[in-house]
Amino acid sequence: MTTAEEEIKAAARKRERSKAVFERDDAALRELFVKWRADGVGPSDMARWSGLTREWVAKIAPDPSAPPKKRVVRVRRPKPADSD
């Protein structure tokens, strides 16, 4: 094997391990957001503590006591054709 091949293969293996660790830690953080949101901790506080945005935290861990949002279904209608 050439040096380039060895370096690239080693970097690819390292990247795969890093990706797996990131996904594991991200899932653990999401679980904590959901747990503490259910216990009444606000998304602004959790965002400040984690360094993430409030919007991202609120999306991951919505308020469990809030009423469910209404789903809006939009129907696209074709424009009427010109009668020229």
Short mmCIF file of C-alpha atoms in Angstrom, two decimals:
data_model
loop_
_atom_site.label_atom_id
_atom_site.label_comp_id
_atom_site.label_asym_id
_atom_site.label_seq_id
_atom_site.Cartn_x
_atom_site.Cartn_y
_atom_site.Cartn_z
CA MET A 1 0.00 0.00 0.00
CA THR A 2 1.11 3.51 -0.63
CA THR A 3 1.43 6.12 2.06
CA ALA A 4 -1.51 8.06 0.63
CA GLU A 5 -3.73 4.98 0.69
CA GLU A 6 -2.78 4.18 4.28
CA GLU A 7 -3.38 7.74 5.45
CA ILE A 8 -6.74 7.98 3.70
CA LYS A 9 -7.92 4.62 5.04
CA ALA A 10 -6.84 5.57 8.58
CA ALA A 11 -8.61 8.92 8.32
CA ALA A 12 -11.77 7.23 7.02
CA ARG A 13 -11.76 4.78 9.95
CA LYS A 14 -11.22 7.63 12.40
CA ARG A 15 -14.10 9.55 10.81
CA GLU A 16 -16.46 6.58 11.14
CA ARG A 17 -15.60 6.20 14.83
CA SER A 18 -16.07 9.95 15.38
CA LYS A 19 -19.42 9.87 13.60
CA ALA A 20 -20.64 6.99 15.75
CA VAL A 21 -19.55 8.76 18.95
CA PHE A 22 -21.25 12.00 17.82
CA GLU A 23 -24.52 10.22 17.03
CA ARG A 24 -24.47 8.44 20.40
CA ASP A 25 -23.79 11.65 22.32
CA ASP A 26 -26.35 13.60 20.27
CA ALA A 27 -29.03 11.02 21.07
CA ALA A 28 -28.16 11.22 24.78
CA LEU A 29 -28.42 15.03 24.70
CA ARG A 30 -31.80 14.85 22.95
CA GLU A 31 -33.07 12.44 25.60
CA LEU A 32 -31.96 14.85 28.33
CA PHE A 33 -33.73 17.74 26.61
CA VAL A 34 -36.97 15.76 26.48
CA LYS A 35 -36.61 14.57 30.09
CA TRP A 36 -35.95 18.00 31.57
CA ARG A 37 -38.54 19.72 29.38
CA ALA A 38 -41.13 17.32 30.78
CA ASP A 39 -39.94 18.31 34.28
CA GLY A 40 -40.59 21.98 33.50
CA VAL A 41 -37.16 23.33 32.51
CA GLY A 42 -37.50 25.91 29.75
CA PRO A 43 -35.86 25.67 26.33
CA SER A 44 -34.06 29.01 26.83
CA ASP A 45 -32.22 27.70 29.88
CA MET A 46 -31.30 24.43 28.21
CA ALA A 47 -30.10 26.31 25.11
CA ARG A 48 -27.89 28.54 27.23
CA TRP A 49 -26.41 25.55 29.07
CA SER A 50 -25.79 23.53 25.92
CA GLY A 51 -24.66 26.28 23.57
CA LEU A 52 -27.40 25.44 21.07
CA THR A 53 -30.20 27.70 19.87
CA ARG A 54 -33.47 27.99 21.77
CA GLU A 55 -35.42 27.16 18.61
CA TRP A 56 -33.49 23.92 18.11
CA VAL A 57 -34.06 22.87 21.73
CA ALA A 58 -37.77 23.74 21.52
CA LYS A 59 -38.10 21.69 18.34
CA ILE A 60 -36.41 18.65 19.89
CA ALA A 61 -38.27 18.93 23.20
CA PRO A 62 -41.63 20.66 22.69
CA ASP A 63 -43.75 21.68 25.66
CA PRO A 64 -45.57 18.50 26.75
CA SER A 65 -48.45 20.50 28.28
CA ALA A 66 -49.11 22.53 25.12
CA PRO A 67 -52.12 21.54 23.03
CA PRO A 68 -51.26 19.72 19.83
CA LYS A 69 -50.80 21.94 16.80
CA LYS A 70 -53.43 21.85 14.09
CA ARG A 71 -52.21 20.38 10.86
CA VAL A 72 -52.87 22.54 7.84
CA VAL A 73 -53.37 20.85 4.50
CA ARG A 74 -52.89 23.09 1.51
CA VAL A 75 -54.48 22.16 -1.79
CA ARG A 76 -52.89 23.65 -4.87
CA ARG A 77 -55.36 24.62 -7.51
CA PRO A 78 -54.39 25.37 -11.07
CA LYS A 79 -54.86 28.90 -12.29
CA PRO A 80 -57.67 29.34 -14.79
CA ALA A 81 -56.45 29.43 -18.36
CA ASP A 82 -56.64 32.68 -20.33
CA SER A 83 -59.53 32.65 -22.81
CA ASP A 84 -57.78 34.51 -25.64
#
